[in-house]
Amino acid sequence: MHEQRQRQEDGGDGTARGLPAGSTCGATDAEAVVFVCATCAAPLTGPLTRLPEVPEAPYYAWWEADEPGPSPATVPSGRYAIETQPYGAPLVVTEVSRPAMPRYATISDVHGQFLVSQGPRGNIVINPGDARGLELEHASVACCGASPEGGMNQVCACGTPVATLSSDCCMPYELHLSADHVRAERP
């Protein structure tokens, strides 16, 4: 049952929904895609090629930084990767202490109960610098940037929520395009 659900979530052929069949690990420039808003078709990125997986977030001693700001980006410019684990809202209570979502710390609620993501799988993770035409709609409480804890916080010019930005100094710096709200097109 889980495999059937995963095939439905990922397009049935191992690619994320909205990605052309044949988009595989180690894509070349000829296999680059541009992500567009599924509602209005506005381009949200330039051409990007796929990585085999989301890289580990670079180490960043944010507490030693001279000025607050985002960590180095998780995904190199010009590339994208598919997040296979739940990411973003909703967050639910769990009995086990573990990271709330990939490349993220543990989170607890006001009662000290640990929280984990039950958000969507299949998000397209990009370098935030590769995004075009997005505006911050809201941001969950964070000291100097956006947090993914409140869900999608980036909207297309047409007003459609399309992505979740993580940009606070102590979090991975990455943008998660919603596979349900964007589609890939050949440039």
GROMACS .gro file of C-alpha atoms in nm:
model
  187
    1MET     CA    1   0.000   0.000   0.000
    2HIS     CA    2   0.282   0.241   0.087
    3GLU     CA    3   0.453   0.166  -0.244
    4GLN     CA    4   0.130   0.232  -0.434
    5ARG     CA    5   0.083   0.564  -0.251
    6GLN     CA    6   0.444   0.660  -0.320
    7ARG     CA    7   0.400   0.582  -0.692
    8GLN     CA    8   0.092   0.806  -0.695
    9GLU     CA    9   0.285   1.081  -0.518
   10ASP     CA   10   0.589   1.057  -0.741
   11GLY     CA   11   0.423   1.019  -1.079
   12GLY     CA   12   0.443   0.640  -1.092
   13ASP     CA   13   0.781   0.622  -1.263
   14GLY     CA   14   1.013   0.746  -0.989
   15THR     CA   15   0.994   1.111  -1.093
   16ALA     CA   16   0.816   1.379  -0.896
   17ARG     CA   17   0.476   1.487  -1.020
   18GLY     CA   18   0.512   1.753  -1.282
   19LEU     CA   19   0.855   1.634  -1.396
   20PRO     CA   20   0.899   1.495  -1.742
   21ALA     CA   21   0.926   1.117  -1.755
   22GLY     CA   22   1.289   1.028  -1.785
   23SER     CA   23   1.405   1.298  -1.541
   24THR     CA   24   1.664   1.098  -1.357
   25CYS     CA   25   1.953   1.133  -1.122
   26GLY     CA   26   2.258   1.300  -1.274
   27ALA     CA   27   2.060   1.504  -1.526
   28THR     CA   28   2.250   1.693  -1.794
   29ASP     CA   29   2.190   2.046  -1.920
   30ALA     CA   30   1.982   1.893  -2.202
   31GLU     CA   31   1.750   1.756  -1.934
   32ALA     CA   32   1.709   2.088  -1.755
   33VAL     CA   33   1.360   2.198  -1.656
   34VAL     CA   34   1.200   2.527  -1.561
   35PHE     CA   35   0.943   2.517  -1.283
   36VAL     CA   36   0.629   2.720  -1.348
   37CYS     CA   37   0.320   2.801  -1.145
   38ALA     CA   38   0.054   2.537  -1.212
   39THR     CA   39  -0.216   2.806  -1.193
   40CYS     CA   40  -0.084   3.081  -1.423
   41ALA     CA   41   0.224   2.921  -1.589
   42ALA     CA   42   0.455   3.203  -1.473
   43PRO     CA   43   0.818   3.085  -1.461
   44LEU     CA   44   0.933   3.043  -1.101
   45THR     CA   45   1.292   2.935  -1.178
   46GLY     CA   46   1.542   2.943  -1.459
   47PRO     CA   47   1.662   2.610  -1.604
   48LEU     CA   48   1.760   2.362  -1.332
   49THR     CA   49   1.906   2.011  -1.349
   50ARG     CA   50   1.831   1.733  -1.105
   51LEU     CA   51   2.057   1.604  -0.831
   52PRO     CA   52   2.027   1.239  -0.722
   53GLU     CA   53   1.915   1.345  -0.373
   54VAL     CA   54   1.890   1.647  -0.148
   55PRO     CA   55   2.242   1.720  -0.021
   56GLU     CA   56   2.321   1.745   0.347
   57ALA     CA   57   2.296   2.102   0.469
   58PRO     CA   58   2.640   2.264   0.488
   59TYR     CA   59   2.779   2.313   0.836
   60TYR     CA   60   2.729   2.672   0.947
   61ALA     CA   61   2.816   2.810   1.292
   62TRP     CA   62   2.531   3.062   1.288
   63TRP     CA   63   2.590   3.154   1.652
   64GLU     CA   64   2.938   3.283   1.558
   65ALA     CA   65   2.829   3.486   1.254
   66ASP     CA   66   2.906   3.859   1.254
   67GLU     CA   67   2.561   3.937   1.112
   68PRO     CA   68   2.241   3.732   1.125
   69GLY     CA   69   2.135   3.581   0.797
   70PRO     CA   70   2.076   3.257   0.618
   71SER     CA   71   2.315   2.964   0.620
   72PRO     CA   72   2.485   2.861   0.296
   73ALA     CA   73   2.229   2.708   0.059
   74THR     CA   74   2.170   2.333   0.081
   75VAL     CA   75   2.126   2.293  -0.297
   76PRO     CA   76   2.381   2.443  -0.538
   77SER     CA   77   2.258   2.712  -0.776
   78GLY     CA   78   2.124   2.571  -1.103
   79ARG     CA   79   2.021   2.238  -0.948
   80TYR     CA   80   1.718   2.083  -0.777
   81ALA     CA   81   1.642   1.767  -0.582
   82ILE     CA   82   1.328   1.585  -0.473
   83GLU     CA   83   1.252   1.566  -0.100
   84THR     CA   84   1.135   1.213  -0.026
   85GLN     CA   85   1.046   1.275   0.339
   86PRO     CA   86   0.755   1.477   0.485
   87TYR     CA   87   0.841   1.846   0.502
   88GLY     CA   88   0.665   2.149   0.650
   89ALA     CA   89   0.322   2.179   0.808
   90PRO     CA   90   0.135   2.012   0.957
   91LEU     CA   91   0.349   1.922   1.256
   92VAL     CA   92   0.215   1.648   1.485
   93VAL     CA   93   0.308   1.519   1.828
   94THR     CA   94   0.542   1.220   1.847
   95GLU     CA   95   0.673   1.022   2.142
   96VAL     CA   96   1.022   0.994   1.998
   97SER     CA   97   1.280   1.273   2.001
   98ARG     CA   98   1.397   1.313   1.640
   99PRO     CA   99   1.442   1.591   1.386
  100ALA     CA  100   1.110   1.750   1.297
  101MET     CA  101   1.191   1.727   0.925
  102PRO     CA  102   1.496   1.653   0.710
  103ARG     CA  103   1.806   1.865   0.787
  104TYR     CA  104   1.621   2.024   1.077
  105ALA     CA  105   1.643   2.021   1.456
  106THR     CA  106   1.397   1.880   1.706
  107ILE     CA  107   1.092   2.094   1.783
  108SER     CA  108   0.860   2.075   2.080
  109ASP     CA  109   0.526   2.236   2.150
  110VAL     CA  110   0.435   2.450   2.453
  111HIS     CA  111   0.381   2.129   2.655
  112GLY     CA  112   0.729   1.995   2.577
  113GLN     CA  113   0.599   1.728   2.339
  114PHE     CA  114   0.816   1.659   2.036
  115LEU     CA  115   0.675   1.746   1.693
  116VAL     CA  116   0.743   1.594   1.351
  117SER     CA  117   0.630   1.689   1.004
  118GLN     CA  118   0.341   1.518   0.834
  119GLY     CA  119   0.371   1.762   0.546
  120PRO     CA  120   0.388   1.665   0.182
  121ARG     CA  121   0.651   1.445   0.021
  122GLY     CA  122   0.788   1.513  -0.323
  123ASN     CA  123   0.869   1.883  -0.277
  124ILE     CA  124   1.122   2.018  -0.526
  125VAL     CA  125   1.413   2.160  -0.323
  126ILE     CA  126   1.604   2.445  -0.485
  127ASN     CA  127   1.854   2.714  -0.396
  128PRO     CA  128   1.642   3.016  -0.289
  129GLY     CA  129   1.856   3.234  -0.517
  130ASP     CA  130   1.720   3.042  -0.818
  131ALA     CA  131   1.358   3.146  -0.749
  132ARG     CA  132   1.190   3.414  -0.960
  133GLY     CA  133   0.881   3.622  -0.896
  134LEU     CA  134   0.795   3.486  -0.552
  135GLU     CA  135   0.682   3.697  -0.259
  136LEU     CA  136   0.688   3.615   0.110
  137GLU     CA  137   0.326   3.581   0.221
  138HIS     CA  138   0.383   3.509   0.588
  139ALA     CA  139   0.660   3.372   0.801
  140SER     CA  140   0.643   3.160   1.112
  141VAL     CA  141   0.819   3.304   1.410
  142ALA     CA  142   1.197   3.296   1.364
  143CYS     CA  143   1.467   3.540   1.469
  144CYS     CA  144   1.593   3.659   1.130
  145GLY     CA  145   1.426   3.470   0.846
  146ALA     CA  146   1.142   3.245   0.738
  147SER     CA  147   1.064   2.912   0.902
  148PRO     CA  148   0.893   2.615   0.733
  149GLU     CA  149   0.695   2.532   1.047
  150GLY     CA  150   0.389   2.729   0.931
  151GLY     CA  151   0.370   2.575   0.586
  152MET     CA  152   0.383   2.741   0.246
  153ASN     CA  153   0.503   3.098   0.283
  154GLN     CA  154   0.585   3.195  -0.076
  155VAL     CA  155   0.328   3.299  -0.337
  156CYS     CA  156   0.340   3.343  -0.712
  157ALA     CA  157   0.250   3.685  -0.857
  158CYS     CA  158  -0.099   3.543  -0.926
  159GLY     CA  159  -0.147   3.485  -0.551
  160THR     CA  160  -0.115   3.106  -0.552
  161PRO     CA  161   0.089   2.963  -0.262
  162VAL     CA  162   0.365   2.763  -0.433
  163ALA     CA  163   0.659   2.714  -0.198
  164THR     CA  164   0.802   2.702   0.153
  165LEU     CA  165   1.114   2.905   0.230
  166SER     CA  166   1.349   2.814   0.512
  167SER     CA  167   1.586   3.109   0.562
  168ASP     CA  168   1.636   3.167   0.934
  169CYS     CA  169   2.000   3.175   1.047
  170CYS     CA  170   1.984   2.847   1.242
  171MET     CA  171   1.797   2.648   0.973
  172PRO     CA  172   1.895   2.499   0.639
  173TYR     CA  173   1.868   2.761   0.364
  174GLU     CA  174   1.642   2.608   0.102
  175LEU     CA  175   1.321   2.662  -0.092
  176HIS     CA  176   1.070   2.379  -0.129
  177LEU     CA  177   0.847   2.415  -0.436
  178SER     CA  178   0.519   2.232  -0.381
  179ALA     CA  179   0.482   1.946  -0.628
  180ASP     CA  180   0.104   2.008  -0.616
  181HIS     CA  181   0.137   2.374  -0.714
  182VAL     CA  182   0.415   2.383  -0.974
  183ARG     CA  183   0.499   2.188  -1.286
  184ALA     CA  184   0.817   2.133  -1.482
  185GLU     CA  185   0.857   2.238  -1.842
  186ARG     CA  186   1.146   2.201  -2.082
  187PRO     CA  187   1.319   2.537  -2.141
   0.00000   0.00000   0.00000
